[in-house]
């Protein structure tokens, strides 16, 4: 038990301790961990000699810390728990707690490469039915490999960053027209943050997942469906996705998710050897999507067909190297029911079945001024809950042409 | 005229002055420009007070210099020309010239996001015929927008880096099998290096091209056609491309290419306003592809359907921001004739028409030990030639599974 006020029973108690980067009172960005409704200033703690991490915690991003690797991640975590639980260090630590309400949270790490997978069978099936009616919704390759592609690392932004409605080419009966996207959507996903780099030409395997991956963030991969539909043949999504991808400010370490692993859905046909993870486990992360304050969906991450370790192994099986700060997202998380889908494309079935929000507003896709918040929790030790924080964003009008 | 030995008549005279990063005698990487068969040590020149660029030239990569912007790029270039041409500075500069033969060239800049376009009509047409026989080779969207996608910035390597044959899933009659790619290919391209960053949500236009883009490199976007063919539906290329992309070590500044602009192919149908570049100009860059020493192709960059400025404007029209070190490549450069194609897929027509190399060897795709070198030139001022350097790579065997 921590002595920090409010930590008992909090989803952000000492069993969680997610890492972020905050600004306080106009100072430069600093690394901290969240504990209840406070941020523990780790830069200050390292400077005071309370934690030893070779200056990595005094940087303005998590990258140097992420690069240290699992033994150091675990050692630092143990030390933070010590500092926040015993009375020995309380006098030294208390001045380093900053109320969460007083800080601005910035993007916690510099993103190297951003990869987006497509690993929910329900999502792929829904999208297939909507976009290719009358054809088999799941393509022949889908159950053999985790389909994925590279997105734009430079437009990954922290939760709260305004999302300007993108303009682009949209199809029409008379050929393409230029203008603001009329089918602006979300994708509720979970992102995995790579800490330890790997060498070019040397694959890392399913069994190496926890050695390289530090933790998770929530992801909203904003998508302009009309732009995407017109551009994506034959090389995949480009401008329909690259305008913004939002992530939650707190990176929840895998160490906090030890109780969240659950058997993943059985895979049939059997996968090739390099994708065989034994045990075959997914994470029981429970997401929620709020549209202008109304909870419209609860996507269950445990239903994902491809596991985080399989995505990890696939990503490098061709010898592609990993860098500190690589981010790979799961793809849209959709469960079997309409109330469990991770995109509005699915929620409104391609716009054909609008939803009603609070106050009686109806929506097919996002309107200017709309706010979407994705939050999540996971089971923690001894019946506790691990909070995954939230990723939120508000749509701003398109720039005048 | 420069006093540097060999610079008269060299494609690397003072009319060129490409930037790179070199190591000499075990020292840390330093920025230099190539002049004839020497490297002019710009870090040394800045340290000696011969050039003022606010320390940007003393970094181990070009990124800080790239971020300075066009007025500074031009001022530094003028100063370098002064230093290498008058007798005033000769005594101070001569000790800063290092023979090219004594240096190792490293990747000249840290790559932020890597985008690959698909802008040769001949290439798109050839690929369409090979992959979708009997169907219209050019898809309906192709002439309305420069098709592109994001590649993996973290696996962009400098010329000379060994290319390990990637393994992955390939289709077979009995379902996918795992193993080394059997259809390993090249893509001869031209890459554009972004110097000045732009703000998220704010498009930059065709007219802004030269303000943001510093210069060009040659690119070999190695491609595993069998892996690509199986994985690319519906989200585009992923592991078939992400194992390695090689770039030439010398970044040729746009300032050196002022005489290389030529009218680009007429575009029909007319393009949307944001893609209208007036004048509509491409670059007369003449590439050459050598396979184990035999020149198998001479791809003409001037035939590209979409221009560098159009690609630039398209990339950001949705509000995507640019970062220093962004690299966008043209896509495979193929002219109308078989001797002008930029991939072996086209050269051997999907492997059906092998080519004969020196010594009588025949090839459909790359074998282990093969070396491919892409080189290029452009017209310079007063009848001179601007050398674009070369990008080379040798195939190493796949790692044992």
Short mmCIF file of N, CA, C and O in Angstrom, two decimals, chain B residues 244-319:
data_model
loop_
_atom_site.label_atom_id
_atom_site.label_comp_id
_atom_site.label_asym_id
_atom_site.label_seq_id
_atom_site.Cartn_x
_atom_site.Cartn_y
_atom_site.Cartn_z
N UNK B 244 15.00 -3.52 -46.15
CA UNK B 244 16.11 -2.61 -46.48
C UNK B 244 15.73 -1.68 -47.62
O UNK B 244 15.09 -2.11 -48.60
N UNK B 245 16.11 -0.44 -47.50
CA UNK B 245 16.03 0.55 -48.56
C UNK B 245 17.37 1.27 -48.55
O UNK B 245 17.74 1.85 -47.53
N UNK B 246 18.10 1.20 -49.66
CA UNK B 246 19.44 1.79 -49.69
C UNK B 246 19.40 3.17 -50.35
O UNK B 246 18.68 3.37 -51.33
N UNK B 247 20.20 4.09 -49.81
CA UNK B 247 20.31 5.41 -50.42
C UNK B 247 21.77 5.74 -50.71
O UNK B 247 22.68 5.24 -50.03
N UNK B 248 21.97 6.59 -51.69
CA UNK B 248 23.32 7.04 -52.02
C UNK B 248 23.85 7.91 -50.88
O UNK B 248 23.08 8.56 -50.17
N UNK B 249 25.16 7.93 -50.69
CA UNK B 249 25.72 8.66 -49.55
C UNK B 249 25.77 10.17 -49.74
O UNK B 249 25.90 10.90 -48.77
N UNK B 250 25.65 10.65 -50.97
CA UNK B 250 25.76 12.07 -51.24
C UNK B 250 24.39 12.66 -51.55
O UNK B 250 23.70 12.18 -52.45
N UNK B 251 24.02 13.68 -50.79
CA UNK B 251 22.76 14.38 -51.04
C UNK B 251 23.08 15.55 -51.98
O UNK B 251 23.79 16.48 -51.59
N UNK B 252 22.56 15.48 -53.19
CA UNK B 252 22.81 16.54 -54.17
C UNK B 252 21.80 17.65 -53.94
O UNK B 252 20.58 17.42 -54.01
N UNK B 253 22.28 18.87 -53.64
CA UNK B 253 21.32 19.95 -53.34
C UNK B 253 20.54 20.37 -54.59
O UNK B 253 21.06 20.30 -55.71
N UNK B 254 19.31 20.80 -54.38
CA UNK B 254 18.53 21.33 -55.51
C UNK B 254 19.29 22.45 -56.21
O UNK B 254 19.17 22.62 -57.43
N UNK B 255 20.08 23.20 -55.44
CA UNK B 255 20.87 24.28 -56.03
C UNK B 255 21.79 23.78 -57.15
O UNK B 255 22.15 24.55 -58.05
N UNK B 256 22.19 22.51 -57.09
CA UNK B 256 23.08 21.96 -58.11
C UNK B 256 22.30 21.46 -59.33
O UNK B 256 22.88 21.08 -60.34
N UNK B 257 20.97 21.45 -59.21
CA UNK B 257 20.13 20.86 -60.27
C UNK B 257 19.33 21.92 -61.03
O UNK B 257 18.38 21.58 -61.74
N UNK B 258 19.73 23.17 -60.89
CA UNK B 258 18.96 24.26 -61.51
C UNK B 258 18.84 24.10 -63.02
O UNK B 258 17.85 24.53 -63.62
N UNK B 259 19.82 23.45 -63.65
CA UNK B 259 19.78 23.28 -65.10
C UNK B 259 19.14 21.97 -65.53
O UNK B 259 19.15 21.63 -66.71
N UNK B 260 18.64 21.21 -64.59
CA UNK B 260 18.10 19.89 -64.91
C UNK B 260 16.58 19.87 -65.04
O UNK B 260 16.00 18.83 -65.36
N UNK B 261 15.93 21.01 -64.80
CA UNK B 261 14.46 21.02 -64.88
C UNK B 261 14.02 21.01 -66.34
O UNK B 261 14.53 21.77 -67.16
N UNK B 262 13.07 20.15 -66.64
CA UNK B 262 12.53 20.01 -68.01
C UNK B 262 11.02 19.87 -67.91
O UNK B 262 10.49 19.45 -66.88
N UNK B 263 10.30 20.23 -69.00
CA UNK B 263 8.85 20.03 -68.95
C UNK B 263 8.51 18.57 -68.66
O UNK B 263 9.11 17.66 -69.23
N UNK B 264 7.56 18.37 -67.75
CA UNK B 264 7.13 17.01 -67.41
C UNK B 264 6.08 16.56 -68.42
O UNK B 264 5.47 17.39 -69.11
N UNK B 265 5.85 15.25 -68.52
CA UNK B 265 4.82 14.76 -69.45
C UNK B 265 3.47 15.44 -69.18
O UNK B 265 3.11 15.69 -68.03
N UNK B 266 2.76 15.73 -70.25
CA UNK B 266 1.44 16.36 -70.11
C UNK B 266 0.51 15.43 -69.33
O UNK B 266 0.57 14.21 -69.50
N UNK B 267 -0.34 16.03 -68.51
CA UNK B 267 -1.23 15.21 -67.69
C UNK B 267 -2.66 15.32 -68.19
O UNK B 267 -3.22 16.41 -68.29
N UNK B 268 -3.22 14.17 -68.50
CA UNK B 268 -4.59 14.10 -68.99
C UNK B 268 -5.23 12.89 -68.34
O UNK B 268 -4.73 11.77 -68.49
N UNK B 269 -6.31 13.05 -67.58
CA UNK B 269 -7.11 14.25 -67.35
C UNK B 269 -6.36 15.32 -66.54
O UNK B 269 -5.38 14.99 -65.88
N UNK B 270 -6.88 16.56 -66.61
CA UNK B 270 -6.25 17.62 -65.83
C UNK B 270 -6.30 17.29 -64.34
O UNK B 270 -7.25 16.65 -63.88
N UNK B 271 -5.32 17.75 -63.61
CA UNK B 271 -5.28 17.44 -62.18
C UNK B 271 -6.06 18.48 -61.39
O UNK B 271 -6.35 19.57 -61.88
N UNK B 272 -6.44 18.12 -60.18
CA UNK B 272 -7.11 19.05 -59.28
C UNK B 272 -6.17 20.21 -58.95
O UNK B 272 -4.95 20.09 -59.05
N UNK B 273 -6.78 21.32 -58.52
CA UNK B 273 -6.01 22.56 -58.31
C UNK B 273 -4.75 22.40 -57.45
O UNK B 273 -3.71 22.96 -57.76
N UNK B 274 -4.90 21.66 -56.36
CA UNK B 274 -3.77 21.61 -55.41
C UNK B 274 -2.56 20.89 -56.00
O UNK B 274 -1.46 20.95 -55.45
N UNK B 275 -2.77 20.18 -57.11
CA UNK B 275 -1.68 19.47 -57.77
C UNK B 275 -1.17 20.19 -59.02
O UNK B 275 -0.26 19.69 -59.70
N UNK B 276 -1.73 21.37 -59.30
CA UNK B 276 -1.35 22.08 -60.52
C UNK B 276 -0.05 22.85 -60.27
O UNK B 276 -0.04 23.85 -59.55
N UNK B 277 1.02 22.39 -60.86
CA UNK B 277 2.30 23.10 -60.73
C UNK B 277 2.60 23.82 -62.04
O UNK B 277 2.63 23.22 -63.11
N UNK B 278 2.77 25.14 -61.93
CA UNK B 278 3.04 25.96 -63.11
C UNK B 278 4.35 26.70 -62.89
O UNK B 278 4.45 27.48 -61.93
N UNK B 279 5.37 26.49 -63.70
CA UNK B 279 5.42 25.51 -64.79
C UNK B 279 5.47 24.07 -64.26
O UNK B 279 5.93 23.85 -63.14
N UNK B 280 5.01 23.17 -65.10
CA UNK B 280 4.92 21.75 -64.75
C UNK B 280 6.24 21.08 -65.15
O UNK B 280 6.42 20.70 -66.31
N UNK B 281 7.14 20.96 -64.18
CA UNK B 281 8.51 20.55 -64.50
C UNK B 281 8.94 19.29 -63.76
O UNK B 281 8.64 19.12 -62.58
N UNK B 282 9.65 18.45 -64.49
CA UNK B 282 10.33 17.31 -63.88
C UNK B 282 11.83 17.53 -63.93
O UNK B 282 12.31 18.57 -64.39
N UNK B 283 12.56 16.54 -63.46
CA UNK B 283 14.02 16.64 -63.45
C UNK B 283 14.61 15.64 -64.44
O UNK B 283 14.24 14.46 -64.45
N UNK B 284 15.55 16.13 -65.24
CA UNK B 284 16.18 15.29 -66.25
C UNK B 284 17.35 14.51 -65.63
O UNK B 284 18.51 14.75 -65.94
N UNK B 285 17.00 13.61 -64.74
CA UNK B 285 18.02 12.77 -64.09
C UNK B 285 18.11 11.46 -64.87
O UNK B 285 17.08 10.84 -65.17
N UNK B 286 19.33 11.08 -65.20
CA UNK B 286 19.52 9.89 -66.05
C UNK B 286 20.16 8.80 -65.19
O UNK B 286 21.32 8.89 -64.82
N UNK B 287 19.37 7.81 -64.90
CA UNK B 287 19.85 6.73 -64.04
C UNK B 287 20.45 5.61 -64.86
O UNK B 287 20.20 5.50 -66.07
N UNK B 288 21.22 4.77 -64.20
CA UNK B 288 21.77 3.57 -64.84
C UNK B 288 21.79 2.47 -63.80
O UNK B 288 22.09 2.71 -62.63
N UNK B 289 21.45 1.26 -64.23
CA UNK B 289 21.41 0.11 -63.32
C UNK B 289 22.43 -0.92 -63.80
O UNK B 289 22.34 -1.40 -64.94
N UNK B 290 23.38 -1.24 -62.94
CA UNK B 290 24.40 -2.25 -63.25
C UNK B 290 24.16 -3.48 -62.39
O UNK B 290 24.11 -3.37 -61.15
N UNK B 291 24.04 -4.63 -63.05
CA UNK B 291 23.80 -5.90 -62.34
C UNK B 291 25.07 -6.73 -62.49
O UNK B 291 25.38 -7.14 -63.61
N UNK B 292 25.77 -6.93 -61.40
CA UNK B 292 27.08 -7.60 -61.44
C UNK B 292 27.97 -7.01 -62.52
O UNK B 292 28.64 -7.73 -63.26
N UNK B 293 27.94 -5.71 -62.63
CA UNK B 293 28.84 -5.02 -63.55
C UNK B 293 28.30 -4.80 -64.93
O UNK B 293 28.86 -4.03 -65.72
N UNK B 294 27.21 -5.49 -65.27
CA UNK B 294 26.65 -5.26 -66.60
C UNK B 294 25.53 -4.22 -66.54
O UNK B 294 24.63 -4.31 -65.69
N UNK B 295 25.61 -3.23 -67.41
CA UNK B 295 24.57 -2.21 -67.43
C UNK B 295 23.31 -2.79 -68.08
O UNK B 295 23.28 -3.05 -69.28
N UNK B 296 22.29 -3.00 -67.31
CA UNK B 296 21.08 -3.64 -67.83
C UNK B 296 19.96 -2.65 -68.13
O UNK B 296 18.99 -3.00 -68.81
N UNK B 297 20.09 -1.42 -67.64
CA UNK B 297 18.98 -0.49 -67.85
C UNK B 297 19.42 0.96 -67.63
O UNK B 297 20.34 1.22 -66.85
N UNK B 298 18.73 1.86 -68.32
CA UNK B 298 18.99 3.30 -68.14
C UNK B 298 17.67 4.03 -67.94
O UNK B 298 17.11 4.62 -68.86
N UNK B 299 17.15 4.01 -66.72
CA UNK B 299 15.84 4.63 -66.47
C UNK B 299 15.90 6.17 -66.54
O UNK B 299 16.73 6.79 -65.88
N UNK B 300 15.01 6.76 -67.31
CA UNK B 300 15.00 8.22 -67.48
C UNK B 300 13.97 8.88 -66.54
O UNK B 300 12.76 8.76 -66.74
N UNK B 301 14.47 9.61 -65.54
CA UNK B 301 13.58 10.21 -64.55
C UNK B 301 12.65 11.26 -65.17
O UNK B 301 11.57 11.52 -64.64
N UNK B 302 13.08 11.85 -66.28
CA UNK B 302 12.26 12.89 -66.92
C UNK B 302 10.92 12.36 -67.43
O UNK B 302 10.01 13.15 -67.72
N UNK B 303 10.77 11.04 -67.52
CA UNK B 303 9.51 10.48 -68.02
C UNK B 303 8.46 10.31 -66.92
O UNK B 303 7.35 9.86 -67.20
N UNK B 304 8.79 10.64 -65.67
CA UNK B 304 7.84 10.41 -64.58
C UNK B 304 6.58 11.25 -64.77
O UNK B 304 6.64 12.45 -65.06
N UNK B 305 5.44 10.62 -64.54
CA UNK B 305 4.15 11.28 -64.75
C UNK B 305 3.89 12.34 -63.68
O UNK B 305 3.42 13.44 -64.00
N UNK B 306 4.16 12.02 -62.45
CA UNK B 306 3.95 12.96 -61.35
C UNK B 306 5.28 13.61 -61.00
O UNK B 306 6.31 12.94 -60.91
N UNK B 307 5.26 14.92 -60.79
CA UNK B 307 6.49 15.65 -60.54
C UNK B 307 6.82 15.67 -59.04
O UNK B 307 5.94 15.45 -58.19
N UNK B 308 8.08 15.96 -58.71
CA UNK B 308 8.47 16.06 -57.30
C UNK B 308 7.63 17.07 -56.53
O UNK B 308 7.28 16.82 -55.36
N UNK B 309 7.27 18.18 -57.14
CA UNK B 309 6.46 19.19 -56.44
C UNK B 309 5.03 18.70 -56.22
O UNK B 309 4.40 19.00 -55.20
N UNK B 310 4.52 17.92 -57.16
CA UNK B 310 3.17 17.37 -56.98
C UNK B 310 3.15 16.32 -55.85
O UNK B 310 2.22 16.29 -55.04
N UNK B 311 4.17 15.49 -55.83
CA UNK B 311 4.26 14.51 -54.74
C UNK B 311 4.32 15.23 -53.39
O UNK B 311 3.66 14.83 -52.42
N UNK B 312 5.13 16.28 -53.36
CA UNK B 312 5.30 17.07 -52.14
C UNK B 312 3.97 17.66 -51.66
O UNK B 312 3.61 17.55 -50.47
N UNK B 313 3.24 18.26 -52.57
CA UNK B 313 1.97 18.88 -52.20
C UNK B 313 0.92 17.84 -51.78
O UNK B 313 0.14 18.06 -50.85
N UNK B 314 0.93 16.71 -52.47
CA UNK B 314 -0.04 15.67 -52.13
C UNK B 314 0.20 15.14 -50.72
O UNK B 314 -0.73 14.96 -49.94
N UNK B 315 1.45 14.93 -50.41
CA UNK B 315 1.86 14.36 -49.11
C UNK B 315 1.30 15.12 -47.92
O UNK B 315 1.03 14.53 -46.86
N UNK B 316 1.12 16.42 -48.06
CA UNK B 316 0.71 17.24 -46.91
C UNK B 316 -0.69 17.84 -47.07
O UNK B 316 -1.11 18.60 -46.20
N UNK B 317 -1.39 17.52 -48.16
CA UNK B 317 -2.66 18.21 -48.41
C UNK B 317 -3.70 17.87 -47.34
O UNK B 317 -4.66 18.62 -47.14
N UNK B 318 -3.50 16.76 -46.67
CA UNK B 318 -4.42 16.37 -45.59
C UNK B 318 -4.00 16.96 -44.24
O UNK B 318 -4.58 16.62 -43.21
N UNK B 319 -2.98 17.81 -44.25
CA UNK B 319 -2.53 18.41 -43.00
C UNK B 319 -1.39 17.65 -42.34
O UNK B 319 -0.92 18.07 -41.28
#
